[in-house]
XYZ file of C-alpha atoms in Angstrom:
760
model
C -126.835 17.940 134.265
C -129.394 19.290 131.769
C -130.247 18.590 128.201
C -130.580 21.849 126.298
C -131.379 20.387 122.874
C -132.287 17.164 121.076
C -132.787 16.595 117.383
C -133.974 13.629 115.381
C -131.552 12.761 112.500
C -132.923 11.079 109.398
C -130.255 8.757 107.987
C -131.577 7.060 104.835
C -128.062 6.648 103.470
C -126.778 4.731 106.544
C -124.034 7.255 107.280
C -124.287 7.121 111.086
C -122.479 6.776 113.372
C -119.517 7.605 111.122
C -121.189 10.807 109.941
C -121.498 11.972 113.515
C -117.728 11.921 113.926
C -117.255 13.722 110.645
C -119.603 16.451 111.917
C -117.684 16.633 115.239
C -114.453 17.019 113.316
C -115.874 20.109 111.550
C -116.818 21.678 114.892
C -113.387 20.859 116.324
C -111.278 22.022 113.380
C -113.465 24.787 111.931
C -115.747 26.107 114.605
C -116.040 29.427 112.726
C -118.335 27.690 110.240
C -121.026 27.600 112.883
C -119.939 30.410 115.250
C -119.266 33.464 113.131
C -117.656 35.257 116.085
C -114.716 32.865 115.994
C -111.708 33.093 113.728
C -110.887 29.385 113.988
C -109.266 26.800 116.200
C -105.770 25.293 116.531
C -105.496 21.588 117.379
C -102.323 21.339 119.414
C -101.968 17.826 120.769
C -103.710 14.476 120.750
C -103.329 11.283 122.830
C -105.268 8.257 123.950
C -106.274 7.878 127.584
C -108.273 5.610 129.880
C -111.098 6.930 131.971
C -110.919 5.463 135.494
C -113.670 3.125 136.571
C -116.239 4.460 139.075
C -115.798 3.343 142.696
C -118.229 3.352 145.612
C -118.263 6.679 147.414
C -115.727 6.722 150.286
C -114.801 9.341 152.846
C -112.704 11.966 151.214
C -109.250 12.867 152.547
C -109.291 15.793 154.889
C -106.797 17.602 152.714
C -105.146 17.058 149.421
C -104.435 18.416 146.002
C -107.803 17.395 144.681
C -109.838 19.493 147.115
C -109.672 22.548 144.811
C -111.963 20.799 142.342
C -114.825 20.775 144.883
C -115.470 24.486 144.781
C -116.221 24.472 141.064
C -118.144 21.215 140.803
C -121.909 21.022 140.992
C -123.583 18.707 143.407
C -125.337 15.580 142.272
C -128.206 16.224 139.841
C -131.385 14.260 139.330
C -131.394 12.247 136.144
C -134.196 13.195 133.710
C -136.869 10.556 133.423
C -138.139 8.881 130.320
C -140.793 10.262 128.044
C -141.131 13.160 125.575
C -138.832 16.171 125.870
C -140.749 19.403 125.531
C -139.921 21.139 122.260
C -137.954 18.240 120.824
C -139.133 15.443 118.514
C -139.215 11.750 119.382
C -138.934 9.830 122.620
C -136.144 10.676 125.007
C -134.142 7.517 125.720
C -133.123 6.854 129.246
C -129.456 6.797 130.137
C -129.696 3.466 131.884
C -127.956 0.295 130.747
C -131.142 -1.468 129.661
C -132.070 1.042 126.951
C -130.904 0.957 123.330
C -128.955 4.173 123.327
C -125.437 4.913 122.138
C -124.532 5.181 125.846
C -125.339 1.568 126.588
C -122.426 -0.518 127.831
C -120.978 -2.924 125.275
C -120.155 -6.405 126.306
C -116.506 -6.967 126.716
C -116.026 -9.245 123.669
C -113.191 -9.420 121.193
C -115.382 -8.361 118.270
C -116.682 -5.269 119.985
C -113.216 -4.299 121.211
C -112.077 -4.466 117.595
C -115.058 -2.439 116.435
C -114.351 0.195 119.054
C -110.747 0.344 117.949
C -111.809 0.903 114.298
C -114.258 3.639 115.328
C -111.588 5.403 117.374
C -109.240 5.333 114.370
C -112.020 6.750 112.190
C -112.681 9.562 114.643
C -109.007 10.396 114.754
C -108.626 10.377 110.985
C -109.345 14.083 110.478
C -106.568 15.013 112.920
C -104.034 12.571 111.505
C -104.674 13.432 107.863
C -102.376 16.440 107.842
C -99.367 14.861 109.561
C -99.722 11.061 109.841
C -97.855 9.677 112.794
C -96.963 13.138 114.084
C -98.309 15.153 116.964
C -100.563 18.037 116.045
C -98.401 21.127 115.407
C -98.974 24.248 117.420
C -99.712 27.185 115.092
C -97.660 30.257 114.789
C -94.526 28.875 116.264
C -95.591 29.618 119.830
C -93.124 28.634 122.519
C -95.152 26.018 124.355
C -95.311 22.245 124.744
C -98.905 21.283 124.129
C -98.371 17.484 124.442
C -96.809 17.905 127.867
C -99.591 20.279 128.894
C -102.248 17.725 127.817
C -100.529 14.946 129.728
C -100.173 16.967 132.909
C -103.739 18.311 132.791
C -105.342 14.938 132.149
C -103.288 13.147 134.867
C -104.410 15.688 137.488
C -107.990 15.803 136.282
C -108.517 12.026 135.999
C -107.048 11.393 139.466
C -109.649 13.689 140.970
C -112.617 11.981 139.360
C -112.974 8.656 141.177
C -113.184 9.682 144.827
C -113.754 13.469 144.703
C -116.126 13.927 141.785
C -118.254 10.909 140.838
C -120.849 13.228 139.313
C -118.402 14.423 136.706
C -117.259 10.851 136.072
C -120.876 9.847 135.626
C -121.349 12.696 133.162
C -118.324 11.668 131.139
C -119.364 8.003 130.977
C -123.046 8.647 130.233
C -124.033 6.546 133.246
C -126.656 7.324 135.821
C -125.810 8.477 139.317
C -124.440 5.676 141.411
C -123.896 3.207 138.599
C -120.522 1.640 138.029
C -118.565 1.018 134.853
C -117.552 -2.521 134.338
C -114.175 -1.769 132.633
C -111.783 1.103 132.106
C -113.117 3.569 129.597
C -111.005 4.445 126.570
C -110.971 8.055 125.269
C -109.350 10.141 122.574
C -108.073 13.439 123.982
C -107.484 16.585 121.952
C -106.080 19.855 123.216
C -107.288 22.755 121.157
C -107.132 26.514 121.302
C -110.277 28.428 120.238
C -109.458 31.764 118.617
C -112.041 34.596 118.577
C -112.116 37.285 115.924
C -110.171 40.427 116.569
C -113.089 42.788 116.351
C -114.094 45.947 118.270
C -117.571 44.426 118.538
C -116.327 41.315 120.368
C -115.472 41.743 124.055
C -113.533 38.475 124.181
C -110.406 38.602 122.037
C -107.918 36.349 123.805
C -107.633 32.706 122.662
C -108.878 30.046 125.117
C -107.788 26.435 125.506
C -109.940 23.409 126.112
C -109.671 19.607 126.352
C -111.976 17.636 124.106
C -112.804 14.016 125.163
C -113.998 11.798 122.376
C -115.711 8.641 123.714
C -116.260 6.777 120.396
C -117.896 3.510 121.705
C -120.411 5.554 123.719
C -120.951 8.180 120.991
C -120.141 11.243 123.075
C -117.727 14.122 122.824
C -117.217 16.367 125.871
C -115.670 19.830 125.970
C -113.730 20.839 129.066
C -112.719 24.549 129.004
C -109.497 25.490 130.763
C -108.644 28.584 132.774
C -105.705 29.749 134.833
C -105.837 29.645 138.632
C -104.219 32.195 140.913
C -100.813 30.521 140.455
C -100.980 30.513 136.680
C -101.806 26.818 136.357
C -104.381 25.580 133.906
C -107.439 23.942 135.472
C -110.732 22.692 134.038
C -113.548 25.273 134.215
C -116.320 22.909 135.201
C -119.075 25.527 135.030
C -118.867 25.536 131.193
C -118.591 21.833 130.474
C -120.887 20.542 127.760
C -121.329 17.309 125.846
C -122.567 16.393 122.356
C -124.190 12.950 122.392
C -125.350 10.541 119.681
C -128.066 8.081 120.718
C -129.983 5.346 118.975
C -133.457 4.230 120.054
C -136.168 2.246 118.212
C -134.380 2.468 114.864
C -134.032 6.261 115.161
C -130.951 8.392 115.691
C -130.844 11.455 117.953
C -128.232 14.131 118.641
C -128.411 15.983 121.947
C -126.446 18.635 123.775
C -126.042 18.332 127.536
C -124.596 20.850 130.039
C -122.980 19.631 133.266
C -123.776 22.678 135.406
C -126.549 24.704 133.667
C -127.093 26.992 136.750
C -123.406 28.008 136.693
C -122.994 28.426 132.928
C -121.105 31.668 132.155
C -121.770 32.891 128.643
C -119.441 35.418 127.054
C -121.247 35.434 123.669
C -118.094 34.371 121.737
C -116.213 31.291 122.894
C -118.954 30.227 125.356
C -122.283 31.048 123.679
C -125.661 30.837 125.382
C -127.034 27.292 126.015
C -129.971 28.086 123.766
C -127.548 28.645 120.868
C -125.872 25.284 121.559
C -129.234 23.535 121.660
C -130.596 25.174 118.513
C -127.989 26.597 116.098
C -125.107 24.276 116.797
C -127.285 21.195 117.119
C -129.083 21.945 113.890
C -125.836 22.283 111.974
C -124.401 19.110 113.441
C -127.522 17.203 112.478
C -127.158 18.389 108.850
C -123.430 17.662 108.739
C -124.005 14.112 110.085
C -125.803 13.019 106.969
C -123.906 15.125 104.446
C -122.316 12.409 102.340
C -120.098 14.675 100.283
C -116.602 15.167 101.697
C -114.672 18.363 101.131
C -112.202 18.300 98.298
C -110.026 20.898 99.978
C -107.962 21.415 103.053
C -109.083 23.331 106.126
C -108.988 27.143 105.903
C -105.675 28.815 106.936
C -103.962 25.512 107.659
C -100.413 26.738 106.918
C -100.389 29.886 109.051
C -101.145 30.905 112.606
C -104.864 31.685 112.732
C -104.534 33.992 115.727
C -101.791 35.987 114.089
C -103.743 36.160 110.834
C -106.916 37.348 112.598
C -105.090 40.159 114.332
C -103.229 41.328 111.234
C -106.314 41.146 109.031
C -108.252 43.437 111.361
C -105.313 45.804 111.452
C -104.993 45.960 107.656
C -108.742 46.200 107.236
C -108.852 49.344 109.378
C -105.795 50.783 107.691
C -107.042 50.380 104.056
C -110.819 50.573 104.435
C -110.913 54.088 102.999
C -109.984 52.566 99.644
C -113.624 51.523 99.321
C -114.757 55.193 99.359
C -112.422 56.340 96.572
C -112.471 53.214 94.336
C -112.436 54.536 90.755
C -112.895 51.188 88.927
C -116.271 49.725 87.812
C -115.678 46.622 89.901
C -117.232 46.065 93.330
C -114.952 47.981 95.726
C -115.870 46.053 98.905
C -115.184 42.633 97.379
C -111.879 43.598 95.780
C -110.521 45.736 98.657
C -111.258 43.227 101.418
C -110.228 40.257 99.327
C -106.836 41.790 98.584
C -106.518 42.824 102.282
C -107.097 39.165 103.258
C -104.569 37.863 100.697
C -102.025 40.388 101.842
C -102.509 39.416 105.499
C -102.043 35.759 104.574
C -98.809 36.471 102.644
C -97.422 38.714 105.362
C -97.946 36.010 107.993
C -96.563 33.324 105.735
C -93.443 35.399 105.036
C -93.063 36.318 108.711
C -93.055 32.660 109.656
C -90.660 31.877 106.824
C -88.192 34.473 108.114
C -88.429 32.935 111.595
C -87.799 29.468 110.188
C -84.774 30.638 108.175
C -83.401 32.911 110.898
C -83.295 36.026 108.714
C -84.650 39.505 109.207
C -84.621 40.926 105.710
C -88.119 41.187 104.235
C -88.878 39.112 101.154
C -89.052 40.815 97.741
C -91.830 39.934 95.326
C -93.158 40.370 91.760
C -96.969 40.241 91.306
C -97.541 38.932 87.733
C -100.907 40.028 86.349
C -101.424 42.436 89.272
C -104.706 43.912 87.892
C -105.764 46.855 90.061
C -102.446 46.664 91.860
C -103.940 46.867 95.392
C -102.223 43.677 96.593
C -98.826 44.970 95.468
C -99.614 48.363 97.005
C -100.399 46.803 100.430
C -97.336 44.583 100.429
C -95.093 47.541 99.499
C -96.722 49.704 102.134
C -96.024 47.000 104.734
C -92.303 47.083 103.999
C -91.738 44.424 101.307
C -89.837 45.560 98.237
C -91.551 44.541 95.035
C -93.579 45.515 91.966
C -96.619 44.577 90.034
C -96.859 43.957 86.281
C -100.032 43.854 84.182
C -100.775 44.131 80.515
C -103.245 46.957 81.066
C -102.947 50.039 83.241
C -105.765 50.779 85.697
C -107.128 54.174 86.736
C -106.439 53.414 90.380
C -102.711 53.068 89.775
C -102.285 56.860 89.841
C -103.726 56.995 93.387
C -101.169 54.738 95.125
C -98.130 57.040 95.165
C -94.483 56.665 94.130
C -93.619 53.965 96.685
C -95.839 51.464 94.812
C -94.110 50.319 91.657
C -96.535 49.126 88.954
C -95.583 48.444 85.323
C -97.671 48.132 82.199
C -96.258 45.278 80.178
C -97.162 41.941 78.679
C -95.466 38.841 80.098
C -94.493 36.285 77.499
C -92.759 33.271 79.058
C -89.160 33.376 77.834
C -85.649 34.089 78.998
C -86.481 37.793 78.886
C -89.187 37.408 81.598
C -87.112 35.942 84.430
C -86.829 37.633 87.874
C -83.547 36.464 89.443
C -83.702 39.184 92.147
C -87.212 38.269 93.392
C -87.804 35.996 96.407
C -91.476 35.354 95.549
C -93.573 35.388 92.388
C -97.307 36.030 92.974
C -100.139 35.023 90.677
C -103.427 36.366 92.049
C -106.110 35.349 89.506
C -103.386 35.578 86.866
C -105.392 33.644 84.211
C -103.185 32.554 81.298
C -100.007 33.144 83.337
C -101.087 30.805 86.169
C -99.435 27.548 84.906
C -96.351 29.492 83.857
C -95.648 31.054 87.269
C -94.058 27.904 88.810
C -91.881 27.579 85.612
C -90.786 31.214 85.715
C -90.034 30.949 89.449
C -88.012 27.752 88.998
C -85.955 29.214 86.136
C -85.480 32.695 87.703
C -83.312 31.349 90.580
C -83.036 28.451 92.939
C -84.203 30.604 95.869
C -87.339 31.928 94.077
C -90.642 30.717 95.465
C -94.246 31.085 94.205
C -97.816 31.722 95.382
C -100.702 31.270 92.997
C -104.451 31.657 93.527
C -105.958 30.004 90.414
C -109.237 31.233 89.004
C -109.783 30.805 85.244
C -108.650 27.560 83.722
C -105.667 27.970 81.380
C -103.052 25.486 80.101
C -99.595 26.566 78.915
C -101.214 27.495 75.573
C -104.960 28.180 75.407
C -107.725 26.981 77.668
C -107.349 24.025 79.955
C -109.457 21.001 78.805
C -110.762 18.804 81.603
C -110.260 15.030 81.367
C -111.577 13.549 84.605
C -115.309 13.553 84.991
C -115.138 12.119 88.519
C -113.627 15.429 89.789
C -114.997 18.922 89.661
C -113.295 21.125 87.023
C -111.895 23.356 89.795
C -110.372 20.396 91.688
C -108.941 18.971 88.466
C -107.366 22.297 87.586
C -105.830 22.693 91.048
C -104.311 19.189 90.680
C -102.890 20.232 87.302
C -101.187 23.320 88.792
C -99.796 21.153 91.611
C -98.453 18.765 88.962
C -96.780 21.693 87.150
C -95.155 22.797 90.424
C -93.817 19.300 91.149
C -92.602 18.954 87.584
C -90.690 22.157 88.110
C -89.056 20.763 91.229
C -91.137 22.364 94.006
C -92.603 20.840 97.060
C -96.177 22.204 96.559
C -98.499 22.903 99.462
C -102.229 23.729 99.326
C -104.226 25.976 101.568
C -107.635 27.599 101.643
C -107.892 31.376 102.090
C -110.591 33.232 103.972
C -111.742 35.532 101.142
C -115.139 36.429 99.604
C -114.633 34.219 96.556
C -115.626 30.760 95.392
C -112.074 30.246 94.052
C -110.065 30.582 97.234
C -107.601 27.678 97.174
C -103.982 28.775 96.883
C -100.885 26.745 95.959
C -97.497 27.543 97.416
C -94.025 26.403 96.377
C -91.689 27.278 99.261
C -88.920 24.691 98.804
C -87.336 22.468 96.106
C -87.209 18.707 95.982
C -83.700 18.691 94.486
C -80.311 20.206 95.460
C -78.936 23.244 93.626
C -76.331 21.090 91.864
C -79.093 19.170 90.010
C -80.512 22.328 88.380
C -79.403 21.465 84.864
C -80.981 18.053 84.888
C -84.158 19.397 86.485
C -84.563 22.097 83.850
C -84.407 19.369 81.171
C -87.287 17.648 82.895
C -89.211 20.937 82.953
C -88.739 21.310 79.224
C -89.903 17.752 78.648
C -92.998 18.319 80.797
C -93.908 21.578 78.956
C -93.340 19.804 75.640
C -95.649 17.006 76.742
C -98.507 19.439 77.333
C -98.495 20.802 73.748
C -101.746 19.951 72.003
C -103.647 19.204 75.196
C -105.290 22.623 75.455
C -108.353 23.756 73.584
C -106.360 25.871 71.148
C -104.057 23.435 69.370
C -105.419 20.613 67.180
C -104.358 17.107 68.145
C -102.234 14.950 65.933
C -103.541 11.694 64.454
C -104.276 8.892 66.959
C -101.524 6.519 65.759
C -98.926 9.193 66.496
C -100.314 10.019 69.958
C -98.796 7.034 71.696
C -95.439 7.779 70.147
C -95.469 11.397 71.232
C -95.048 10.746 74.931
C -92.508 13.141 76.356
C -91.727 11.661 79.766
C -94.775 13.017 81.594
C -94.258 12.496 85.350
C -96.147 9.413 86.399
C -96.570 8.300 82.825
C -100.267 9.156 82.659
C -102.197 11.074 80.057
C -99.930 13.988 79.114
C -98.951 13.094 75.544
C -97.632 15.451 72.923
C -100.601 15.346 70.558
C -99.858 18.697 68.906
C -100.303 19.128 65.186
C -96.558 19.783 64.802
C -95.385 16.839 66.872
C -92.933 14.437 65.330
C -92.463 11.021 66.981
C -89.041 10.685 65.471
C -87.795 14.068 66.693
C -85.909 14.170 70.035
C -87.324 16.115 72.944
C -85.450 19.465 73.314
C -82.716 19.017 75.884
C -81.949 21.341 78.761
C -84.807 23.662 77.794
C -83.486 24.245 74.269
C -86.684 26.071 73.396
C -86.023 28.564 76.187
C -82.280 28.738 75.669
C -82.738 29.851 72.095
C -83.850 33.265 73.419
C -87.369 33.125 72.029
C -90.638 32.092 73.663
C -90.552 28.838 75.557
C -93.483 27.422 73.522
C -95.098 28.692 70.302
C -98.656 29.839 70.380
C -98.804 31.592 73.768
C -100.678 34.866 73.553
C -101.123 37.226 76.493
C -104.456 38.897 76.876
C -105.174 41.906 74.742
C -104.203 45.274 76.067
C -107.593 46.743 75.257
C -110.239 44.516 76.814
C -113.069 43.896 74.368
C -116.508 44.519 75.762
C -118.650 41.417 75.316
C -121.704 42.139 77.477
C -123.927 43.231 74.540
C -123.327 46.904 75.428
C -121.138 47.449 72.312
C -123.720 46.036 69.858
C -125.131 48.518 67.324
C -128.157 50.418 68.650
C -130.362 49.544 65.690
C -129.630 45.816 66.158
C -130.574 46.010 69.893
C -133.793 47.905 69.089
C -134.719 45.305 66.492
C -134.284 42.406 68.939
C -136.274 44.268 71.632
C -139.198 44.878 69.296
C -139.152 41.223 68.156
C -139.188 39.860 71.654
C -141.823 42.345 72.819
C -144.022 41.294 69.887
C -143.749 37.637 70.981
C -144.652 38.444 74.577
C -147.609 40.619 73.589
C -149.136 37.716 71.643
C -148.550 39.066 68.183
C -149.948 42.492 68.815
C -147.070 44.419 67.295
C -145.577 47.390 69.139
C -146.146 50.566 67.262
C -143.382 52.635 65.708
C -144.734 55.794 67.266
C -148.201 56.275 68.632
C -147.598 57.843 71.999
C -150.354 57.504 74.493
C -150.982 56.713 78.128
C -152.608 53.385 79.074
C -155.027 52.715 81.912
C -154.923 50.259 84.783
C -157.662 48.151 83.249
C -156.803 48.018 79.533
C -152.998 47.822 79.586
C -151.666 44.574 78.008
C -148.895 43.090 80.148
C -148.222 40.196 77.741
C -147.282 36.629 78.657
C -144.173 34.890 80.031
C -141.944 32.801 77.761
C -138.813 30.774 78.422
C -135.595 32.056 76.907
C -135.368 28.876 74.793
C -138.831 29.575 73.316
C -137.822 33.181 72.495
C -134.566 32.050 70.871
C -136.467 29.636 68.600
C -138.366 32.574 67.112
C -135.252 34.569 66.230
C -133.424 34.135 62.894
C -130.092 32.404 62.642
C -128.048 35.521 61.881
C -129.352 37.238 65.048
C -128.603 34.201 67.182
C -125.038 33.856 65.811
C -124.370 37.483 66.558
C -125.700 37.130 70.110
C -123.730 33.960 70.659
C -120.462 35.897 70.371
C -121.417 37.942 73.373
C -121.139 36.792 77.008
C -124.570 35.576 78.088
C -126.051 36.039 74.657
C -129.800 36.742 74.470
C -130.278 36.713 78.248
C -127.629 39.413 78.710
C -129.198 41.631 76.059
C -132.673 41.328 77.579
C -131.377 42.004 81.068
C -129.513 45.056 79.789
C -132.930 46.357 78.584
C -134.100 46.612 82.164
C -136.793 49.141 81.385
C -138.671 46.806 79.022
C -138.038 43.227 80.224
C -137.737 41.309 83.435
C -135.726 37.989 83.270
C -136.265 35.610 86.148
C -135.526 31.870 86.457
C -134.926 31.489 82.779
C -138.151 33.210 81.736
C -138.787 36.627 80.303
C -141.837 38.900 80.508
C -142.771 42.551 80.039
C -141.890 44.671 83.089
C -144.947 46.124 84.846
C -143.889 49.526 86.170
C -146.857 49.708 88.516
C -145.299 47.045 90.701
C -141.804 48.370 90.009
C -142.782 51.810 91.250
C -144.056 50.375 94.560
C -140.744 48.537 95.011
C -138.751 51.679 94.293
C -140.753 53.707 96.841
C -139.855 51.187 99.540
C -136.159 51.148 98.590
C -135.951 54.966 98.249
C -137.108 55.268 101.836
C -133.934 53.355 102.770
C -131.343 54.735 100.361
C -132.757 58.170 99.432
C -134.380 59.516 96.291
C -133.217 58.700 92.795
C -134.060 62.152 91.424
C -130.667 62.383 89.654
C -131.831 59.896 87.001
C -135.469 60.995 86.830
C -136.602 61.715 83.195
C -133.051 61.325 81.815
C -134.103 58.570 79.372
C -137.021 58.152 76.992
C -139.920 55.856 77.956
C -139.998 52.818 75.673
C -143.608 52.006 76.537
C -144.843 55.530 75.735
C -143.352 55.243 72.234
C -143.712 51.516 71.347
C -146.327 49.683 73.493
C -149.747 49.331 71.807
C -151.452 50.605 74.990
C -148.778 53.164 75.773
C -147.218 53.573 79.203
C -149.168 52.210 82.140
C -148.097 55.145 84.295
C -149.072 58.764 83.958
C -146.372 61.146 82.935
C -145.956 62.608 86.451
C -145.269 59.171 87.917
C -143.196 57.582 85.182
C -139.429 57.862 85.836
C -138.830 58.067 82.066
C -139.581 60.912 79.680
C -142.912 60.872 77.802
C -141.690 62.764 74.798
C -138.600 64.888 74.026
C -140.031 67.899 75.918
C -139.609 65.999 79.198
C -136.017 64.811 78.670
C -133.458 66.127 81.169
C -129.666 66.051 80.533
C -127.913 63.435 82.732
C -125.746 64.800 85.501
C -121.962 64.252 85.169
C -120.515 61.633 87.524
C -119.025 62.874 90.770
C -115.228 63.055 90.869
C -113.413 60.684 93.186
C -111.214 62.268 95.786
C -107.552 61.306 95.760
C -105.992 59.121 98.434
């Protein structure tokens, strides 16, 4: 046995030892957070077990089923002595019973037995949260029996420990060689499958199973990897057994990683990393997670689909559609949008594949992507064999590149009887903005078999912006809860999952089934109408009605909390429309809904008049130069010694010096003054909320270093006039030959036309 790492954990908030088990739960459920070469893990079964008590060594049987463990086990190892561990802070506590470590034996009292029971329940909580009282589900519908496998493996392994392998038993119980446990040792066992990424750079691609032993009273968790023997039976691979241990000594907490057989450790760089990585990278992350008081508001990533199946399909689709990055004609970041839509498509394809298996059908699901944007998600789903179409209010340039098999329509969706899709199996809302809360409603009213998938981003209510009302939650979490509430009000059983995409808004909501039978559709639609009616006036667009009327305007909001009809047109005496009367009339389901404009207005200060921008630039430059006004036209070249670089001012200080009309005009633009100054990259540099004149001497040195990596920027050289040459009191700090901008009209070059994108 060897200790490969030890780290002191500062716990001012008193989160340990509970925080240790929260950190262990992250490593069990989401190992990819620490090991980037993993796709994830699948927890398949869990049970309680008792570790056998150690017995004095006796002569072993001459033959028996346990003899095969001998070949893989290490011989007895010397226990490390006390004192400092080289390279690790703090004293190293001994493993003996007299020391104050987490491995000390507890007296067998009623209070401590109860405490141990509570700690075991706390450690098991992350696994029981998804399906209380149920065994952990195997992912992907694989035809195995993980609970039976765990029982069989543990029975065989535990029987071999007492007489054949006391060294392993000593390692599991944190006791020194030759010491004896006073009572049977209780453990929590978890059978998990570790899934590597499907990547050409990773040599190991097959999932591997392992048993995880959680010894809560002793503060240890041990990982026993499994492998198949010659007969196809799973056995413990003792060469790669390691343990994470929490210890407490002299009012200090330590986390350490121990390896049972360090000389036989076999590293594959993926599932079994090097011991140095375990003792440094993993240990460091666990130490941080132990004292991280904030709990995640969201579910584990990819909790509703098979992670192994997803990983394989994602790599397949990524290779298939990676050329889209090279021909992307939009102004958006191609890598982000292409790989994000590939990941969403992989998730939906796996979700639908598993749904077909559950329902016993072979026909591929049809879909409609509402607010499809660039249409890439619809294109991938159609290319993979699912009939469907995408609809968006504005046509994109990339639509022409997809081909005739991808059906994309330019149209505005206004929630009404005219925008139902009775032939669609699924409605998709991928960052669908103002349509997001309407998608569960449209799906519910399209047909009883219609389901929905939404990936919320911007916060919209049925009419206008969503107004947050719960300060104890983040705005994102509150909005997700609102969309879940909409789905439940529409009669769906709503599930939540977290996608693996390059976005901060990656939580999706899925409505796969209904909570009512088809015969109750009429009554359920009346409840939908009441719920939609109850939301009127709660967005940021409609004015509320007077307070005395608010209490009388309740429209049967589910749960009776908060959703009152406080709209300006509400009438407490008027009955709530029955059976969706607003929708049945043939018009819009609610007044005031406006889809986004077909022509997207530019609000990044780029569309402001040129003379207005020039005026603001001169004003700000004057402030930074200390009142020495820039000239209107005295071209000259400055020197290294005399050139005035001005001072640095905060954006707030600059704004205070501008007149009210200028500030009001800037306020209508996204980002306001900061965006305008950042757009004027040649003149200003904005960093950490402060603005100063850009010094092109330093800028030129940066560009030389970057050009060595990406190539010369000669295409833009001298294509724009130099602001400093014309306006700065000392002129341009660079000579004409070095300045990338034109010193006078005689140096101006016409810009080159953009290169044409090749078709798909």
